[in-house]
Coordinates of C-alpha atoms in Angstrom, one line a residue:
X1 CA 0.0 0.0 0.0
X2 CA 3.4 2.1 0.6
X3 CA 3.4 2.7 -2.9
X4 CA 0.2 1.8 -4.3
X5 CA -1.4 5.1 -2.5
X6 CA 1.2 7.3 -4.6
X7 CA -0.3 5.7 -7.6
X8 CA -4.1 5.6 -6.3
X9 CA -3.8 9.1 -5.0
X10 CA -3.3 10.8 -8.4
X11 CA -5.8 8.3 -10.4
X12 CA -8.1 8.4 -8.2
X13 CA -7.8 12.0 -7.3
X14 CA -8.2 11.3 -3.5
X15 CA -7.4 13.6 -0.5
X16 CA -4.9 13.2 1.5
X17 CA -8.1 12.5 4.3
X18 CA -9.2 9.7 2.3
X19 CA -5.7 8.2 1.8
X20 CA -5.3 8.1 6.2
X21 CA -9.2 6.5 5.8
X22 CA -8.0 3.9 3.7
X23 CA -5.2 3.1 4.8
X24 CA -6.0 2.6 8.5
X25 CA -9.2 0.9 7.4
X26 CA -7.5 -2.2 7.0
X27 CA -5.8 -1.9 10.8
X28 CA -9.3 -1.2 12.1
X29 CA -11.6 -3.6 10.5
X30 CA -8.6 -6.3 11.6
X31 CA -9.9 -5.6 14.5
X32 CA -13.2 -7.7 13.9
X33 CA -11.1 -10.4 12.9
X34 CA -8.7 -10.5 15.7
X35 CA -11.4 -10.2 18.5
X36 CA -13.7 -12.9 16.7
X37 CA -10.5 -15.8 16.0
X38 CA -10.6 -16.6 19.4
X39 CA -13.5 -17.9 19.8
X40 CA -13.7 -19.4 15.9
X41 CA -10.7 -20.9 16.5
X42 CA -11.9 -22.9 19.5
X43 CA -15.0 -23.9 17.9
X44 CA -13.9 -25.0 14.3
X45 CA -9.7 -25.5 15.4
X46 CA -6.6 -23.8 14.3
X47 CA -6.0 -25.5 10.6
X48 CA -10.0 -24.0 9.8
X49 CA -9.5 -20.8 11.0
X50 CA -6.2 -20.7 8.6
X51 CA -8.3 -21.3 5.5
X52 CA -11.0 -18.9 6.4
X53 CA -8.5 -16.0 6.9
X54 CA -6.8 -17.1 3.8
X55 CA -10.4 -17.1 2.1
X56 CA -11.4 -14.1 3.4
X57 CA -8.2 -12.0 2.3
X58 CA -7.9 -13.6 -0.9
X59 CA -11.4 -11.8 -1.4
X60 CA -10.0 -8.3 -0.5
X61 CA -7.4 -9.1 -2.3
X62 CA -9.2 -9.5 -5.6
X63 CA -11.9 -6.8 -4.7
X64 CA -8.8 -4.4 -4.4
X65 CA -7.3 -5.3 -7.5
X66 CA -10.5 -4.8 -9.8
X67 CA -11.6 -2.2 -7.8
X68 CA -13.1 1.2 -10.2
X69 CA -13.5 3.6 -7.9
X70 CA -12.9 4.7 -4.8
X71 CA -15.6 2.7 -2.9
X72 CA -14.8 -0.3 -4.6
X73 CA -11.4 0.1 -3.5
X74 CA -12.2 0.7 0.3
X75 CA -14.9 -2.3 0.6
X76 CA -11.7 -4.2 -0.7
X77 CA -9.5 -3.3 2.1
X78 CA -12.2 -3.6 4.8
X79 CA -12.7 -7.8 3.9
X80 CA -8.8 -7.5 3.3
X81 CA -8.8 -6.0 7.1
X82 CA -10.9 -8.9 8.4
X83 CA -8.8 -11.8 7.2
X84 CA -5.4 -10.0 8.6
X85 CA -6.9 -9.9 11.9
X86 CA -7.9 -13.7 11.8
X87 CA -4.3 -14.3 10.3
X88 CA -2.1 -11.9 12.9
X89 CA -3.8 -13.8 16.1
X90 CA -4.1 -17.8 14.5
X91 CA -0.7 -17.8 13.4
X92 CA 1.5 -17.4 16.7
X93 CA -0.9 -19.2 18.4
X94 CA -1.2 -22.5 16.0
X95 CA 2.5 -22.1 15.6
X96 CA 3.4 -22.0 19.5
X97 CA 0.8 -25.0 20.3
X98 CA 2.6 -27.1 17.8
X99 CA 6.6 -26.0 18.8
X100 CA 8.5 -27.5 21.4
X101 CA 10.0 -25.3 24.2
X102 CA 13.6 -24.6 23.3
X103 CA 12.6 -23.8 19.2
X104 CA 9.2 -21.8 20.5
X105 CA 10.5 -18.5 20.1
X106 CA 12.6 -19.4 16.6
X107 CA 9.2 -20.7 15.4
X108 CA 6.8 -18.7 16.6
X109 CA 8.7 -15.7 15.7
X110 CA 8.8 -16.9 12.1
X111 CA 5.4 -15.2 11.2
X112 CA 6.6 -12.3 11.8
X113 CA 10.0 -13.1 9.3
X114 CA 7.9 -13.8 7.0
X115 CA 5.5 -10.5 7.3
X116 CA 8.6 -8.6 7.1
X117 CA 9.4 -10.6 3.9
X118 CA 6.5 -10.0 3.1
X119 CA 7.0 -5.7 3.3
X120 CA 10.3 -6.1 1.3
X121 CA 8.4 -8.5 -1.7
X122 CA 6.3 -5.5 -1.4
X123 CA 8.6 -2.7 -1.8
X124 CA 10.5 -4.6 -4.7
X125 CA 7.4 -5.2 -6.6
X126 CA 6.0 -1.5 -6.4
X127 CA 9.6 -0.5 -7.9
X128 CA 9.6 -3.2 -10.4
X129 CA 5.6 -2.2 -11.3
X130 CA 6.0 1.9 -10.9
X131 CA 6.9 2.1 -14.5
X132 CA 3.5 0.9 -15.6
X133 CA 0.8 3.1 -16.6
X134 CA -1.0 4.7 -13.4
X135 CA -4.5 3.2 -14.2
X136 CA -2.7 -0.4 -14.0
X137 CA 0.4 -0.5 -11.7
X138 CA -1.3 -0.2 -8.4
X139 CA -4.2 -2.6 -9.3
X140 CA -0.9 -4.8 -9.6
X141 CA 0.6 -4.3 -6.3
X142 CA -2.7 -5.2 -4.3
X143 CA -4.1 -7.4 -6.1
X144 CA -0.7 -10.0 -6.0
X145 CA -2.1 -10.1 -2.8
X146 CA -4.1 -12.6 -3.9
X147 CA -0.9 -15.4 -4.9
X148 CA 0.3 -16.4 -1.6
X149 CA -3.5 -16.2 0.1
X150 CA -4.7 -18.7 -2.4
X151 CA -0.6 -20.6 -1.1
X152 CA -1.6 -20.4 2.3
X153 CA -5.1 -22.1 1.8
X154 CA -3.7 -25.0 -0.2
X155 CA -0.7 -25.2 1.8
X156 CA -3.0 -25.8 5.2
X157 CA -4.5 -29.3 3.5
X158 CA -1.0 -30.8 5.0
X159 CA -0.6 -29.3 8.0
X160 CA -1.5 -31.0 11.7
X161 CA -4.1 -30.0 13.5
X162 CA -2.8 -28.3 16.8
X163 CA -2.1 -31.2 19.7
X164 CA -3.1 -28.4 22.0
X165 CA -6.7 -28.0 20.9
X166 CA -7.1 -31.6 20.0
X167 CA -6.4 -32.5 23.7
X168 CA -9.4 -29.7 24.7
X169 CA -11.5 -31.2 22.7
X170 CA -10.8 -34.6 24.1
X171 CA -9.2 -36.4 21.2
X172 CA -6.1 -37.3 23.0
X173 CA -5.3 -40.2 20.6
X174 CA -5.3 -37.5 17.8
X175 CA -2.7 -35.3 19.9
X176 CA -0.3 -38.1 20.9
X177 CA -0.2 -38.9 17.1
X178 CA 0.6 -34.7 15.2
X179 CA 3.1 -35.0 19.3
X180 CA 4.8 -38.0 17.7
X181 CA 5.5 -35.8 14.5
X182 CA 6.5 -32.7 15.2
X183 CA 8.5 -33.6 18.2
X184 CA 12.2 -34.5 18.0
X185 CA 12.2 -38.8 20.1
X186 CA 9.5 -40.1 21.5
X187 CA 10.2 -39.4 24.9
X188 CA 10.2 -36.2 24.2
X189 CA 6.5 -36.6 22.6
X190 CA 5.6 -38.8 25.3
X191 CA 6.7 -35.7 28.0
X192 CA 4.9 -33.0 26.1
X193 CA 1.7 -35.1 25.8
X194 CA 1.8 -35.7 29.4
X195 CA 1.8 -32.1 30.6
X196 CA -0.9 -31.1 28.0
X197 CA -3.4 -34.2 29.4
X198 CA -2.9 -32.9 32.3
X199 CA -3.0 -29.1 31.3
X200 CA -6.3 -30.2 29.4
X201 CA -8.0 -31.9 32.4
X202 CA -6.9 -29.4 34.6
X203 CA -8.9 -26.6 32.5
X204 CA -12.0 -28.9 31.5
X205 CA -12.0 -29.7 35.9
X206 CA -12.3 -25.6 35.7
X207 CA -14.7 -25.2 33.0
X208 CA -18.4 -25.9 33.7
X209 CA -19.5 -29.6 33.6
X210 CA -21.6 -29.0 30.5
X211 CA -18.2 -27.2 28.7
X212 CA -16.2 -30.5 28.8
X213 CA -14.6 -31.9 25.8
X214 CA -16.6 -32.0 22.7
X215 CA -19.2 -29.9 23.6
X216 CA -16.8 -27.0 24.8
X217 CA -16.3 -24.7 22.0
X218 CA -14.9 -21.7 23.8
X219 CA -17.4 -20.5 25.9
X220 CA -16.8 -18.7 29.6
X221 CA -13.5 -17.6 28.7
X222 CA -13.9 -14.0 28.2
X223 CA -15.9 -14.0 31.9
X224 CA -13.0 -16.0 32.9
X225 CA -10.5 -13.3 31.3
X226 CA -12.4 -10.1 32.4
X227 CA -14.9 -10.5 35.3
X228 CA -13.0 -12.2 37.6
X229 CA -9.1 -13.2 36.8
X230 CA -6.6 -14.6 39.2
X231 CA -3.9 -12.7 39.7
X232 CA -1.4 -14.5 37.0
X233 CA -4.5 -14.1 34.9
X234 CA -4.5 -10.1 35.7
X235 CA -0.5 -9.7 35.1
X236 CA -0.8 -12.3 31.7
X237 CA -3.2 -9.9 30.7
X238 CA -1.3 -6.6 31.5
X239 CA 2.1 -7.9 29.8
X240 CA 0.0 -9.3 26.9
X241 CA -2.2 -5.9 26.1
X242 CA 0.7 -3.7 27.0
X243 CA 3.2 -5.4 24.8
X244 CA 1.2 -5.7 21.9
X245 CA -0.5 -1.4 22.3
X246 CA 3.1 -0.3 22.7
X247 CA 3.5 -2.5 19.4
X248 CA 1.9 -0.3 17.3
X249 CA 2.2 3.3 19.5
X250 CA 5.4 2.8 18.4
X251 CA 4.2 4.2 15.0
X252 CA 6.1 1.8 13.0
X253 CA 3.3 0.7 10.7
X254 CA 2.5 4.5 10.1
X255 CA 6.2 4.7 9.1
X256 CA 6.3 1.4 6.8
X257 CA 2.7 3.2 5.2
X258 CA 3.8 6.6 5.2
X259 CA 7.7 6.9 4.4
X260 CA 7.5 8.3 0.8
X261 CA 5.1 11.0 2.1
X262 CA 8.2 11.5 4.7
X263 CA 10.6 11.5 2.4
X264 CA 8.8 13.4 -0.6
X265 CA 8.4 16.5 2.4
X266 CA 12.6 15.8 2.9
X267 CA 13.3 16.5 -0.7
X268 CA 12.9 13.4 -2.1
X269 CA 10.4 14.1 -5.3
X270 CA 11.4 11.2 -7.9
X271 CA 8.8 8.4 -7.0
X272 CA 11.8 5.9 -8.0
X273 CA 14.0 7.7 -5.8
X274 CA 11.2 7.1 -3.2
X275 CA 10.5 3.4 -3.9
X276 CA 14.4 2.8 -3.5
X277 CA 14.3 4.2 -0.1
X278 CA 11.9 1.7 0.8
X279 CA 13.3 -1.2 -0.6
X280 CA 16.3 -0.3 1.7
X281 CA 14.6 0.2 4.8
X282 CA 12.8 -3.7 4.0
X283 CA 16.4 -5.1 3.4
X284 CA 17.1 -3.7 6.7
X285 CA 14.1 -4.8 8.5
X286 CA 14.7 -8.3 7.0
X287 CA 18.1 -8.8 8.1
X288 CA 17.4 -8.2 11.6
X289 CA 14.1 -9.8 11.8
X290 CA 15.9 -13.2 10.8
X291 CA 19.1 -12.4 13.1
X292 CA 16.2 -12.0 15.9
X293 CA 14.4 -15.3 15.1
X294 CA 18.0 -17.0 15.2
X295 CA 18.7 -15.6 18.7
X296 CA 15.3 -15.0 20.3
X297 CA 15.5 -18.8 22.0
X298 CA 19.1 -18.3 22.9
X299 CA 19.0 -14.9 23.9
X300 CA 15.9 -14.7 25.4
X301 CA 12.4 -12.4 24.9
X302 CA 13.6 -9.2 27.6
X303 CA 16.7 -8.8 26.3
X304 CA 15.9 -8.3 22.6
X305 CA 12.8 -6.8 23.4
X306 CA 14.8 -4.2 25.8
X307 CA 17.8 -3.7 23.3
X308 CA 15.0 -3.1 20.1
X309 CA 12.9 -0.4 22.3
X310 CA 15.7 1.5 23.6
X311 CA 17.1 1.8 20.3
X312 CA 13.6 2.5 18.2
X313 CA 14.0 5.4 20.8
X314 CA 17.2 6.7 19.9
X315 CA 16.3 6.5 16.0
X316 CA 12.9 8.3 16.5
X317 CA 15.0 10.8 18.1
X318 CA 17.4 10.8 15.2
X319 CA 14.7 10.7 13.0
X320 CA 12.7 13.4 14.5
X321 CA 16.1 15.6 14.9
X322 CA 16.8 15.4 10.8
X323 CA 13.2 16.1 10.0
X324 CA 13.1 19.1 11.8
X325 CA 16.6 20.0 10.6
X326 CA 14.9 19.8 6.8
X327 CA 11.9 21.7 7.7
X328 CA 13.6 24.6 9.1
X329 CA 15.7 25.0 6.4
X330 CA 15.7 26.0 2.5
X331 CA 18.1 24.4 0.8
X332 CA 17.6 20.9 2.1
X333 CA 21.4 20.1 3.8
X334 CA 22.7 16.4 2.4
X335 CA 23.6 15.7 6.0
X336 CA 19.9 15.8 7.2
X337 CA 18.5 13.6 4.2
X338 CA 20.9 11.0 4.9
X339 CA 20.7 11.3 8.7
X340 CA 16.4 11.0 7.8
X341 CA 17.2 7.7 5.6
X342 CA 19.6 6.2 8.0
X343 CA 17.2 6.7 11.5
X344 CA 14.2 5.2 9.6
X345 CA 16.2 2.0 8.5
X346 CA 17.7 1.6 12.2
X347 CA 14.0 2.4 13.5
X348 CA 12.7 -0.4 11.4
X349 CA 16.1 -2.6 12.3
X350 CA 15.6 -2.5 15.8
X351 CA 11.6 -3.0 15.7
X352 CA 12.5 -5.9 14.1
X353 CA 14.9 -7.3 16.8
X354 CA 12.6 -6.6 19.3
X355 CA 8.6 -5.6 19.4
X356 CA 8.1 -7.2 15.9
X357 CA 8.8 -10.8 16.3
X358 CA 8.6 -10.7 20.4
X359 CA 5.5 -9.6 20.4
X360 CA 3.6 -12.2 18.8
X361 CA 6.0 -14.6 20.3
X362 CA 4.8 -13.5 23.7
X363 CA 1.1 -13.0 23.3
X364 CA 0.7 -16.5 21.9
X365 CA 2.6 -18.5 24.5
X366 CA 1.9 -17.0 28.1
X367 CA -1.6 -17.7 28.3
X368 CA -3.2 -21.0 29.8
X369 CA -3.9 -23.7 27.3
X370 CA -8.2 -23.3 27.6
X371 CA -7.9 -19.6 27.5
X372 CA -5.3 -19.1 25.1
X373 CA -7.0 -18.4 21.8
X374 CA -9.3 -16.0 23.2
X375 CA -6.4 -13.9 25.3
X376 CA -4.2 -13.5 22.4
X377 CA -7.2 -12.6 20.5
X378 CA -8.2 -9.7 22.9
X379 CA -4.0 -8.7 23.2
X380 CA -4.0 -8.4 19.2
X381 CA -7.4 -6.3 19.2
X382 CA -5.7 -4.2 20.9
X383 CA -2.9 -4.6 19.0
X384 CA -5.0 -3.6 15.6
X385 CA -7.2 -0.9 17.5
X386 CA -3.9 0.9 18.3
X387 CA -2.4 0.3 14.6
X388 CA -5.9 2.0 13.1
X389 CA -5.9 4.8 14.9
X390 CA -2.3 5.8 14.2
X391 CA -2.1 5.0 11.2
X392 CA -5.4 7.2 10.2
X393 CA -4.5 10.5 12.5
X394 CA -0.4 10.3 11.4
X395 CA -0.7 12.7 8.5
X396 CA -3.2 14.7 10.6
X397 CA -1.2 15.0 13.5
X398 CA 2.1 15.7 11.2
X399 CA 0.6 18.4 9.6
X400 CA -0.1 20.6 13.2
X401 CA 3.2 19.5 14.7
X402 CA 5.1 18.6 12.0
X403 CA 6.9 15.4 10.7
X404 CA 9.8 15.8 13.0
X405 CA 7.2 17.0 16.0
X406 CA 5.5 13.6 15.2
X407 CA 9.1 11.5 15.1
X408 CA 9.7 13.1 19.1
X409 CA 6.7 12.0 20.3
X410 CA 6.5 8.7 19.2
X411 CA 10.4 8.4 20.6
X412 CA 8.9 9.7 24.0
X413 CA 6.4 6.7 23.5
X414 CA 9.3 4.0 23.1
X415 CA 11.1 5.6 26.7
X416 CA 7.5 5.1 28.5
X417 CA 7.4 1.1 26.7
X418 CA 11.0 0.4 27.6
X419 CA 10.2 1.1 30.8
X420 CA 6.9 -1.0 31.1
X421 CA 9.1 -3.7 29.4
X422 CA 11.3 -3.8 32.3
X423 CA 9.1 -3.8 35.0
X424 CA 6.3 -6.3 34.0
X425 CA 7.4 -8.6 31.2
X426 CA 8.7 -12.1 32.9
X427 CA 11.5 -13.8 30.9
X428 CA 9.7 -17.0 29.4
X429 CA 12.8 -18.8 27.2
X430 CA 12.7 -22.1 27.6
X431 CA 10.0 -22.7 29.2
X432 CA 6.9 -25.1 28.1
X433 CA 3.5 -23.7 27.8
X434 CA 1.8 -25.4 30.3
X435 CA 4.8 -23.6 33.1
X436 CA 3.8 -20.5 32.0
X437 CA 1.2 -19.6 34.4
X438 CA 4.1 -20.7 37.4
X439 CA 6.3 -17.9 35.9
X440 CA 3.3 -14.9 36.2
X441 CA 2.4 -15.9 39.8
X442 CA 6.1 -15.8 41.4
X443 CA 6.2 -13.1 43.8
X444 CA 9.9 -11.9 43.4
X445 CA 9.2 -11.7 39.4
X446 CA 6.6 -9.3 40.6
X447 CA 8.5 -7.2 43.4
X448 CA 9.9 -4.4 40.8
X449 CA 6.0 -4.2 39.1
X450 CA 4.5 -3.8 42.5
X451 CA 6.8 -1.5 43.9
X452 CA 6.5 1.0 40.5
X453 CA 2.9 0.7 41.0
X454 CA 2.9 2.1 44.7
X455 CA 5.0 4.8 42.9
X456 CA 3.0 5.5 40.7
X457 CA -0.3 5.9 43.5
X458 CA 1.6 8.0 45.5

């Protein structure tokens, strides 16, 4: 969409109001998606919900592609919205249910690899496509969309069903066989089945009797989640919601959207000059998404997630400083473009080491097995809530307080998460799933969070 709206803008001759509308509308209606794959997921399992997300973009994906007006275009991007949101929660979650402790965090970081692939197979293709005529080049860019939705769908016919919510549903037979395949000797299968049996009869002794096994399809977990939570419930809930709002107030989708507009106010005009700025800040968002993924197990999720914050801070800051630098002056000094081009690729380098593939790492693996699809799925609403409303008020905000204005603010947002990081995210490497609520209810993991709390109420 990066460069598509350049394209759309002038043939569709649309504001710069109704570029922010639709390009947030996506983020938002994901948002639909994310808070109902919880639940769908538990009632039809995690291979089902794949295809239907799959489905349901690879009909935004066409409507976007033959879209003739305006309209057209945004009904397109609102059922494109929907599927993201079903795709952004069921992948982490089918992916962590299925991965064995010590490769969790390599594997369940992987969807966000490939989303950052993803951006830079983007980027390439809008430079490749930007010499074709106006009225056809964008259709091009979105409607690809379409290829690897109709992969996904077909590529989900030889995939397991997650042992996790097999075991819920009572089929235990089912679990010990997808456990005998995806885990690396059979005692280790054997150990992993034995903690989810008992995970699984634990939650079904918790759920009411009428809720047991076949007949339980999700229901009392959001009362379970929100009415009344135990307290590892209460501080899952906090690190989950926090991580994934500070996520996207981190304004990193707004950049990834809006970095020609940034650059085309830096002095940038040539849209090939523009699209070559972006395939460089996607080659350096890929590199240290994969260098993440490699080290995330042996590293662990605080310490990345700490190093990528702090240093999303410093490059806002950088980022901010060059913008106002360009702003303020006439005759556009080289030092302040290249200081611009290189705090936007370290922005996206070090979101990529930490709050990119942490996040859904995180949010898919500390919640208990019978609540799990339905917690991540109320963290990542949250998650696409926050990502609509930046991502439709940037250019508003931009234009009172100006680009580098913006860039300071949202650096002042990545001090406050650092912070939060610190104090109430638990380190969880190496650790199975069925341990994680052990890890949340420890009182001297909790000591520092308390005692910034009582700060904070006095």
């Amino acid at each position: 969409m990066s460069g598509a709206v350049l394209f759309i803008k002038e043939d569709l001759k649309i504001s710069s109001t109704q570029v922010e509308i639709l390009v947030g509308t996506l983020n938002v209606f994901s948002l639909i998606g994310s808070l109902a794959s919880g639940k769908t997921s538990d009632y039809i399992g995690r291979r089902y919900t794949i295809v239907l997300a799959s489905v349901t973009f690879l009909m935004g994906a066409l409507l976007m592609g033959l879209a003739p007006s305006f309209p057209f275009l945004l009904a397109g991007r609102v059922v494109a919205g929907v599927g993201v949101g079903y795709a952004l929660m069921i992948a982490p979650v089918y992916t962590a249910e299925l991965s064995p402790a010590m490769s969790r965090g390599l594997l369940t970081s992987l969807p966000e690899v490939f989303i950052t692939f993803g951006i830079l197979l983007g980027y390439v293709l809008n430079y490749a496509l930007s010499s074709l005529p106006g009225r056809i080049n964008w259709r091009l860019m979105l409607g690809l969309a379409a290829v690897p939705a109709i992969g996904i769908g077909l590529g989900v016919l030889v995939m397991p069903e997650s042992p996790r919510w097999l075991a819920m549903k009572g089929k235990f037979s089912d679990a010990k066989q997808v456990l005998s395949k995806t885990s690396s000797t059979e005692a280790e299968a054997e150990l992993r089945y034995e903690e989810i049996v008992k995970a699984a009869s634990l939650g079904s002794s918790q759920a009411h009797e009428g809720d047991k096994g076949e007949g339980w399809h999700g229901q009392g977990v959001w009362k379970e989640l929100l009415v009344s939570p135990p307290r590892p419930m209460r501080r899952m809930l906090v690190a989950a919601i926090g991580i994934n709002f500070f996520m996207q107030a981190s304004g990193n989708d707004a950049v990834i959207y809006y970095c020609p507009e940034v650059f085309r106010a830096a002095g940038i005009h040539k849209k090939k000059h523009l699209f070559g700025v972006n395939v460089l800040m996607g080659l350096a968002k890929t590199s240290f998404v994969l260098f993440s993924a490699l080290y995330l197990d042996k590293f662990g999720r605080r310490p990345l997630l700490l190093l990528g914050s702090v240093g999303m801070a410093v490059s806002l800051a950088g980022l901010g400083l060059g913008s106002k630098f360009l702003e303020d002056s006439n005759n556009r000094p080289i030092w302040a473009i290249v200081l611009c081009i290189l705090a936007v690729c370290a922005d996206v380098s070090f979101f990529s080491i930490g709050l990119g593939p942490v996040t859904w790492v995180y949010s898919s693996e500390i919640f208990p097995m019978r609540l799990r699809a339905q917690g991540s799925s109320l963290a990542i609403s949250v998650n696409r809530l926050i990502s609509g409303v930046v991502s439709m008020t940037f250019l508003t905000i931009s234009k009172e307080i100006t680009f580098g204005g913006m860039f300071f603010v949202l650096g002042g947002i990545m001090v406050v998460a650092s912070v939060f990081f610190y104090f109430f995210l638990p380190e969880t490497k190496g650790k199975t799933l069925e341990e994680m609520e052990t890890i949340f209810e420890d009182k001297n993991s909790t000591t520092n969070s308390i005692r910034i709390m009582e700060m904070g109420q006095i």
